[in-house]
Amino acid sequence: SAFFRNTYGPTGAFNAMPFEGGRSWAGARPEMRVIAYDSHGVAAHMGMLRRFIKVGEVDLLVGELGLWGVRADLEGLGLSHSMFTLYPELQRLGVPFAFGTVRHALYKHVERLCRGGIATILPGVRVRSTLPEVYLDLPATRIEDPLAVVFPIARSMDEWPSGTLIDRNGPEL
């Protein structure tokens, strides 16, 4: 939780809030985590959760990626390619695609990761998620306009369904 508070805090206090009190997830709990350590502690983290999302009118099994972060002193050292370490596990789990969302401020970083076909940024896609905390005076879902990124695992990108709305069927990871 300290890693996430330190990693997400500089992007806004609101982004670090879910990790107060020792909690190490923001919405849905990850099914799997990849954590890199060095002599200074946690260096990088990525979580994954298998779930069905709805793309347009199509229900689709994905490995949703989230809770991704790199310690500030290690940014720019190519740790984003840690996605490659997840490929064998995602293949073993039988997911056709990995899917994740990031803030638009990370566009250049994600665009570099997408070079060579490892992933595709989906333009103009909105994502509906269930809020992790439910309040009587607020709606139970939210619709956002993040950068949606898809990694083909067992299928090609040609097989990704068309649609401009992705329904997570649950809270973000």
PDB file of C-alpha atoms in Angstrom:
ATOM      1  CA  SER A   1       0.000   0.000   0.000  1.00  0.00           C
ATOM      2  CA  ALA A   2       2.892   2.398   0.699  1.00  0.00           C
ATOM      3  CA  PHE A   3       4.252   1.731  -2.801  1.00  0.00           C
ATOM      4  CA  PHE A   4       0.907   2.745  -4.355  1.00  0.00           C
ATOM      5  CA  ARG A   5       0.515   5.818  -2.153  1.00  0.00           C
ATOM      6  CA  ASN A   6       4.026   6.945  -3.148  1.00  0.00           C
ATOM      7  CA  THR A   7       3.522   6.068  -6.838  1.00  0.00           C
ATOM      8  CA  TYR A   8       0.009   7.446  -7.325  1.00  0.00           C
ATOM      9  CA  GLY A   9       0.169  10.319  -4.810  1.00  0.00           C
ATOM     10  CA  PRO A  10       2.170  12.681  -7.063  1.00  0.00           C
ATOM     11  CA  THR A  11      -0.649  12.440  -9.649  1.00  0.00           C
ATOM     12  CA  GLY A  12      -3.136  13.751  -7.070  1.00  0.00           C
ATOM     13  CA  ALA A  13      -4.088  13.033  -3.468  1.00  0.00           C
ATOM     14  CA  PHE A  14      -7.373  11.493  -4.685  1.00  0.00           C
ATOM     15  CA  ASN A  15      -5.398   8.810  -6.588  1.00  0.00           C
ATOM     16  CA  ALA A  16      -3.537   7.761  -3.429  1.00  0.00           C
ATOM     17  CA  MET A  17      -6.633   7.673  -1.182  1.00  0.00           C
ATOM     18  CA  PRO A  18      -7.739   4.095  -1.986  1.00  0.00           C
ATOM     19  CA  PHE A  19      -4.443   2.809  -0.571  1.00  0.00           C
ATOM     20  CA  GLU A  20      -4.759   4.367   2.886  1.00  0.00           C
ATOM     21  CA  GLY A  21      -4.839   2.030   5.841  1.00  0.00           C
ATOM     22  CA  GLY A  22      -2.766  -0.751   4.279  1.00  0.00           C
ATOM     23  CA  ARG A  23      -5.152  -1.557   1.411  1.00  0.00           C
ATOM     24  CA  SER A  24      -3.261  -2.649  -1.708  1.00  0.00           C
ATOM     25  CA  TRP A  25      -6.071  -2.534  -4.257  1.00  0.00           C
ATOM     26  CA  ALA A  26      -8.198   0.320  -5.567  1.00  0.00           C
ATOM     27  CA  GLY A  27     -11.404  -1.449  -6.649  1.00  0.00           C
ATOM     28  CA  ALA A  28     -11.451  -5.125  -7.531  1.00  0.00           C
ATOM     29  CA  ARG A  29      -8.815  -7.309  -5.897  1.00  0.00           C
ATOM     30  CA  PRO A  30      -6.260  -8.712  -8.334  1.00  0.00           C
ATOM     31  CA  GLU A  31      -6.161 -12.427  -8.976  1.00  0.00           C
ATOM     32  CA  MET A  32      -2.433 -12.298  -9.672  1.00  0.00           C
ATOM     33  CA  ARG A  33       0.322  -9.788  -8.973  1.00  0.00           C
ATOM     34  CA  VAL A  34       3.766  -9.398 -10.469  1.00  0.00           C
ATOM     35  CA  ILE A  35       6.007  -7.523  -8.054  1.00  0.00           C
ATOM     36  CA  ALA A  36       9.616  -6.560  -8.765  1.00  0.00           C
ATOM     37  CA  TYR A  37      11.885  -5.868  -5.800  1.00  0.00           C
ATOM     38  CA  ASP A  38      15.334  -4.373  -5.466  1.00  0.00           C
ATOM     39  CA  SER A  39      17.486  -3.368  -2.503  1.00  0.00           C
ATOM     40  CA  HIS A  40      15.160  -0.387  -1.854  1.00  0.00           C
ATOM     41  CA  GLY A  41      11.937  -2.426  -1.707  1.00  0.00           C
ATOM     42  CA  VAL A  42       9.140  -2.670  -4.263  1.00  0.00           C
ATOM     43  CA  ALA A  43      10.404  -1.447  -7.636  1.00  0.00           C
ATOM     44  CA  ALA A  44       7.372  -2.160  -9.839  1.00  0.00           C
ATOM     45  CA  HIS A  45       3.952  -3.784  -9.650  1.00  0.00           C
ATOM     46  CA  MET A  46       1.229  -5.007 -11.986  1.00  0.00           C
ATOM     47  CA  GLY A  47      -2.019  -6.772 -11.093  1.00  0.00           C
ATOM     48  CA  MET A  48      -4.256  -8.981 -13.231  1.00  0.00           C
ATOM     49  CA  LEU A  49      -7.844 -10.176 -12.892  1.00  0.00           C
ATOM     50  CA  ARG A  50      -9.719 -12.478 -15.255  1.00  0.00           C
ATOM     51  CA  ARG A  51     -13.168 -11.125 -15.977  1.00  0.00           C
ATOM     52  CA  PHE A  52     -15.800 -10.828 -18.648  1.00  0.00           C
ATOM     53  CA  ILE A  53     -16.206  -7.357 -20.080  1.00  0.00           C
ATOM     54  CA  LYS A  54     -18.785  -6.273 -22.595  1.00  0.00           C
ATOM     55  CA  VAL A  55     -17.440  -4.574 -25.721  1.00  0.00           C
ATOM     56  CA  GLY A  56     -20.380  -3.110 -27.608  1.00  0.00           C
ATOM     57  CA  GLU A  57     -22.766  -6.078 -27.567  1.00  0.00           C
ATOM     58  CA  VAL A  58     -20.123  -8.825 -27.145  1.00  0.00           C
ATOM     59  CA  ASP A  59     -19.190 -10.483 -23.827  1.00  0.00           C
ATOM     60  CA  LEU A  60     -15.468 -11.145 -23.843  1.00  0.00           C
ATOM     61  CA  LEU A  61     -13.096 -12.853 -21.415  1.00  0.00           C
ATOM     62  CA  VAL A  62      -9.996 -10.739 -20.742  1.00  0.00           C
ATOM     63  CA  GLY A  63      -7.128 -10.585 -18.327  1.00  0.00           C
ATOM     64  CA  GLU A  64      -7.610  -7.067 -16.999  1.00  0.00           C
ATOM     65  CA  LEU A  65      -4.332  -5.405 -16.121  1.00  0.00           C
ATOM     66  CA  GLY A  66      -4.157  -2.706 -13.508  1.00  0.00           C
ATOM     67  CA  LEU A  67      -2.438  -1.440 -10.399  1.00  0.00           C
ATOM     68  CA  TRP A  68       0.565  -0.798 -12.583  1.00  0.00           C
ATOM     69  CA  GLY A  69       3.329   1.327 -11.237  1.00  0.00           C
ATOM     70  CA  VAL A  70       7.061   1.895 -11.272  1.00  0.00           C
ATOM     71  CA  ARG A  71       8.940   3.565  -8.437  1.00  0.00           C
ATOM     72  CA  ALA A  72       9.777   7.163  -9.412  1.00  0.00           C
ATOM     73  CA  ASP A  73      13.567   6.682  -9.315  1.00  0.00           C
ATOM     74  CA  LEU A  74      13.274   3.838 -11.849  1.00  0.00           C
ATOM     75  CA  GLU A  75      10.987   5.508 -14.395  1.00  0.00           C
ATOM     76  CA  GLY A  76      12.376   5.543 -17.918  1.00  0.00           C
ATOM     77  CA  LEU A  77      14.499   2.406 -17.476  1.00  0.00           C
ATOM     78  CA  GLY A  78      12.327   0.154 -19.636  1.00  0.00           C
ATOM     79  CA  LEU A  79      10.440  -1.587 -16.843  1.00  0.00           C
ATOM     80  CA  SER A  80       7.236  -1.179 -18.841  1.00  0.00           C
ATOM     81  CA  HIS A  81       8.412  -4.155 -20.818  1.00  0.00           C
ATOM     82  CA  SER A  82       7.652  -6.223 -17.718  1.00  0.00           C
ATOM     83  CA  MET A  83       4.428  -6.964 -19.606  1.00  0.00           C
ATOM     84  CA  PHE A  84       6.468  -9.573 -21.450  1.00  0.00           C
ATOM     85  CA  THR A  85       6.862 -11.522 -18.190  1.00  0.00           C
ATOM     86  CA  LEU A  86       3.071 -11.798 -17.945  1.00  0.00           C
ATOM     87  CA  TYR A  87       2.539 -13.249 -21.423  1.00  0.00           C
ATOM     88  CA  PRO A  88       3.252 -16.895 -20.511  1.00  0.00           C
ATOM     89  CA  GLU A  89       0.912 -16.687 -17.510  1.00  0.00           C
ATOM     90  CA  LEU A  90      -1.838 -14.986 -19.512  1.00  0.00           C
ATOM     91  CA  GLN A  91      -1.477 -17.702 -22.172  1.00  0.00           C
ATOM     92  CA  ARG A  92      -1.664 -20.411 -19.483  1.00  0.00           C
ATOM     93  CA  LEU A  93      -4.830 -18.819 -18.080  1.00  0.00           C
ATOM     94  CA  GLY A  94      -6.435 -18.984 -21.529  1.00  0.00           C
ATOM     95  CA  VAL A  95      -7.419 -15.341 -21.928  1.00  0.00           C
ATOM     96  CA  PRO A  96      -7.713 -14.188 -25.549  1.00  0.00           C
ATOM     97  CA  PHE A  97      -6.770 -10.594 -24.701  1.00  0.00           C
ATOM     98  CA  ALA A  98      -5.310  -8.548 -21.888  1.00  0.00           C
ATOM     99  CA  PHE A  99      -7.020  -5.214 -21.349  1.00  0.00           C
ATOM    100  CA  GLY A 100      -6.183  -2.176 -19.277  1.00  0.00           C
ATOM    101  CA  THR A 101      -6.813   1.527 -18.957  1.00  0.00           C
ATOM    102  CA  VAL A 102      -4.495   4.399 -18.107  1.00  0.00           C
ATOM    103  CA  ARG A 103      -4.705   8.178 -17.774  1.00  0.00           C
ATOM    104  CA  HIS A 104      -4.285  10.247 -20.954  1.00  0.00           C
ATOM    105  CA  ALA A 105      -1.185  11.821 -19.356  1.00  0.00           C
ATOM    106  CA  LEU A 106       0.561   8.472 -19.955  1.00  0.00           C
ATOM    107  CA  TYR A 107      -0.162   8.431 -23.683  1.00  0.00           C
ATOM    108  CA  LYS A 108       3.463   8.832 -24.823  1.00  0.00           C
ATOM    109  CA  HIS A 109       4.616   6.114 -22.440  1.00  0.00           C
ATOM    110  CA  VAL A 110       1.903   3.672 -23.540  1.00  0.00           C
ATOM    111  CA  GLU A 111       2.395   4.554 -27.202  1.00  0.00           C
ATOM    112  CA  ARG A 112       6.065   3.534 -26.900  1.00  0.00           C
ATOM    113  CA  LEU A 113       4.973   0.237 -25.335  1.00  0.00           C
ATOM    114  CA  CYS A 114       2.590  -0.381 -28.265  1.00  0.00           C
ATOM    115  CA  ARG A 115       5.304  -0.075 -30.916  1.00  0.00           C
ATOM    116  CA  GLY A 116       5.926  -3.349 -32.660  1.00  0.00           C
ATOM    117  CA  GLY A 117       2.391  -4.642 -32.164  1.00  0.00           C
ATOM    118  CA  ILE A 118       2.586  -5.807 -28.546  1.00  0.00           C
ATOM    119  CA  ALA A 119      -0.564  -3.773 -27.813  1.00  0.00           C
ATOM    120  CA  THR A 120      -3.056  -1.394 -29.365  1.00  0.00           C
ATOM    121  CA  ILE A 121      -4.535   1.801 -27.967  1.00  0.00           C
ATOM    122  CA  LEU A 122      -8.259   1.926 -28.729  1.00  0.00           C
ATOM    123  CA  PRO A 123      -9.224   5.492 -29.682  1.00  0.00           C
ATOM    124  CA  GLY A 124     -12.597   6.946 -28.721  1.00  0.00           C
ATOM    125  CA  VAL A 125     -13.594   4.217 -26.275  1.00  0.00           C
ATOM    126  CA  ARG A 126     -15.428   4.956 -23.049  1.00  0.00           C
ATOM    127  CA  VAL A 127     -15.353   2.558 -20.084  1.00  0.00           C
ATOM    128  CA  ARG A 128     -18.168   1.977 -17.590  1.00  0.00           C
ATOM    129  CA  SER A 129     -17.165   0.670 -14.159  1.00  0.00           C
ATOM    130  CA  THR A 130     -18.959  -0.076 -10.935  1.00  0.00           C
ATOM    131  CA  LEU A 131     -17.770   2.163  -8.115  1.00  0.00           C
ATOM    132  CA  PRO A 132     -15.834   0.233  -5.460  1.00  0.00           C
ATOM    133  CA  GLU A 133     -17.762   2.002  -2.680  1.00  0.00           C
ATOM    134  CA  VAL A 134     -21.536   2.360  -2.963  1.00  0.00           C
ATOM    135  CA  TYR A 135     -23.299   5.425  -1.533  1.00  0.00           C
ATOM    136  CA  LEU A 136     -27.046   6.050  -1.563  1.00  0.00           C
ATOM    137  CA  ASP A 137     -26.636   9.618  -2.837  1.00  0.00           C
ATOM    138  CA  LEU A 138     -24.298   8.751  -5.737  1.00  0.00           C
ATOM    139  CA  PRO A 139     -24.707   6.617  -8.871  1.00  0.00           C
ATOM    140  CA  ALA A 140     -23.347   3.059  -8.604  1.00  0.00           C
ATOM    141  CA  THR A 141     -21.400   3.317 -11.884  1.00  0.00           C
ATOM    142  CA  ARG A 142     -19.219   5.829 -13.668  1.00  0.00           C
ATOM    143  CA  ILE A 143     -18.308   6.253 -17.318  1.00  0.00           C
ATOM    144  CA  GLU A 144     -14.794   7.462 -18.113  1.00  0.00           C
ATOM    145  CA  ASP A 145     -12.767   8.261 -21.187  1.00  0.00           C
ATOM    146  CA  PRO A 146      -9.362   6.704 -20.373  1.00  0.00           C
ATOM    147  CA  LEU A 147      -6.783   5.310 -22.771  1.00  0.00           C
ATOM    148  CA  ALA A 148      -7.960   1.745 -23.343  1.00  0.00           C
ATOM    149  CA  VAL A 149      -5.112  -0.615 -24.225  1.00  0.00           C
ATOM    150  CA  VAL A 150      -5.486  -4.161 -25.573  1.00  0.00           C
ATOM    151  CA  PHE A 151      -2.780  -6.833 -25.712  1.00  0.00           C
ATOM    152  CA  PRO A 152      -3.561  -9.759 -28.044  1.00  0.00           C
ATOM    153  CA  ILE A 153      -2.723 -13.000 -26.212  1.00  0.00           C
ATOM    154  CA  ALA A 154      -4.474 -16.001 -27.841  1.00  0.00           C
ATOM    155  CA  ARG A 155      -6.297 -14.057 -30.576  1.00  0.00           C
ATOM    156  CA  SER A 156      -5.293 -11.357 -33.022  1.00  0.00           C
ATOM    157  CA  MET A 157      -6.400  -7.738 -32.732  1.00  0.00           C
ATOM    158  CA  ASP A 158      -8.593  -8.341 -35.798  1.00  0.00           C
ATOM    159  CA  GLU A 159     -10.812 -10.431 -33.495  1.00  0.00           C
ATOM    160  CA  TRP A 160     -11.351  -7.651 -30.919  1.00  0.00           C
ATOM    161  CA  PRO A 161     -15.050  -6.689 -31.104  1.00  0.00           C
ATOM    162  CA  SER A 162     -16.038  -3.270 -32.364  1.00  0.00           C
ATOM    163  CA  GLY A 163     -17.717  -0.878 -29.998  1.00  0.00           C
ATOM    164  CA  THR A 164     -17.180   2.474 -28.365  1.00  0.00           C
ATOM    165  CA  LEU A 165     -18.298   1.436 -24.863  1.00  0.00           C
ATOM    166  CA  ILE A 166     -16.609  -1.188 -22.697  1.00  0.00           C
ATOM    167  CA  ASP A 167     -18.556  -2.302 -19.641  1.00  0.00           C
ATOM    168  CA  ARG A 168     -16.224  -3.717 -17.000  1.00  0.00           C
ATOM    169  CA  ASN A 169     -19.058  -5.502 -15.199  1.00  0.00           C
ATOM    170  CA  GLY A 170     -17.402  -4.514 -11.927  1.00  0.00           C
ATOM    171  CA  PRO A 171     -14.960  -2.029 -10.396  1.00  0.00           C
ATOM    172  CA  GLU A 172     -11.657  -1.185 -12.032  1.00  0.00           C
ATOM    173  CA  LEU A 173      -8.668  -3.156 -10.845  1.00  0.00           C
TER     174      LEU A 173
END
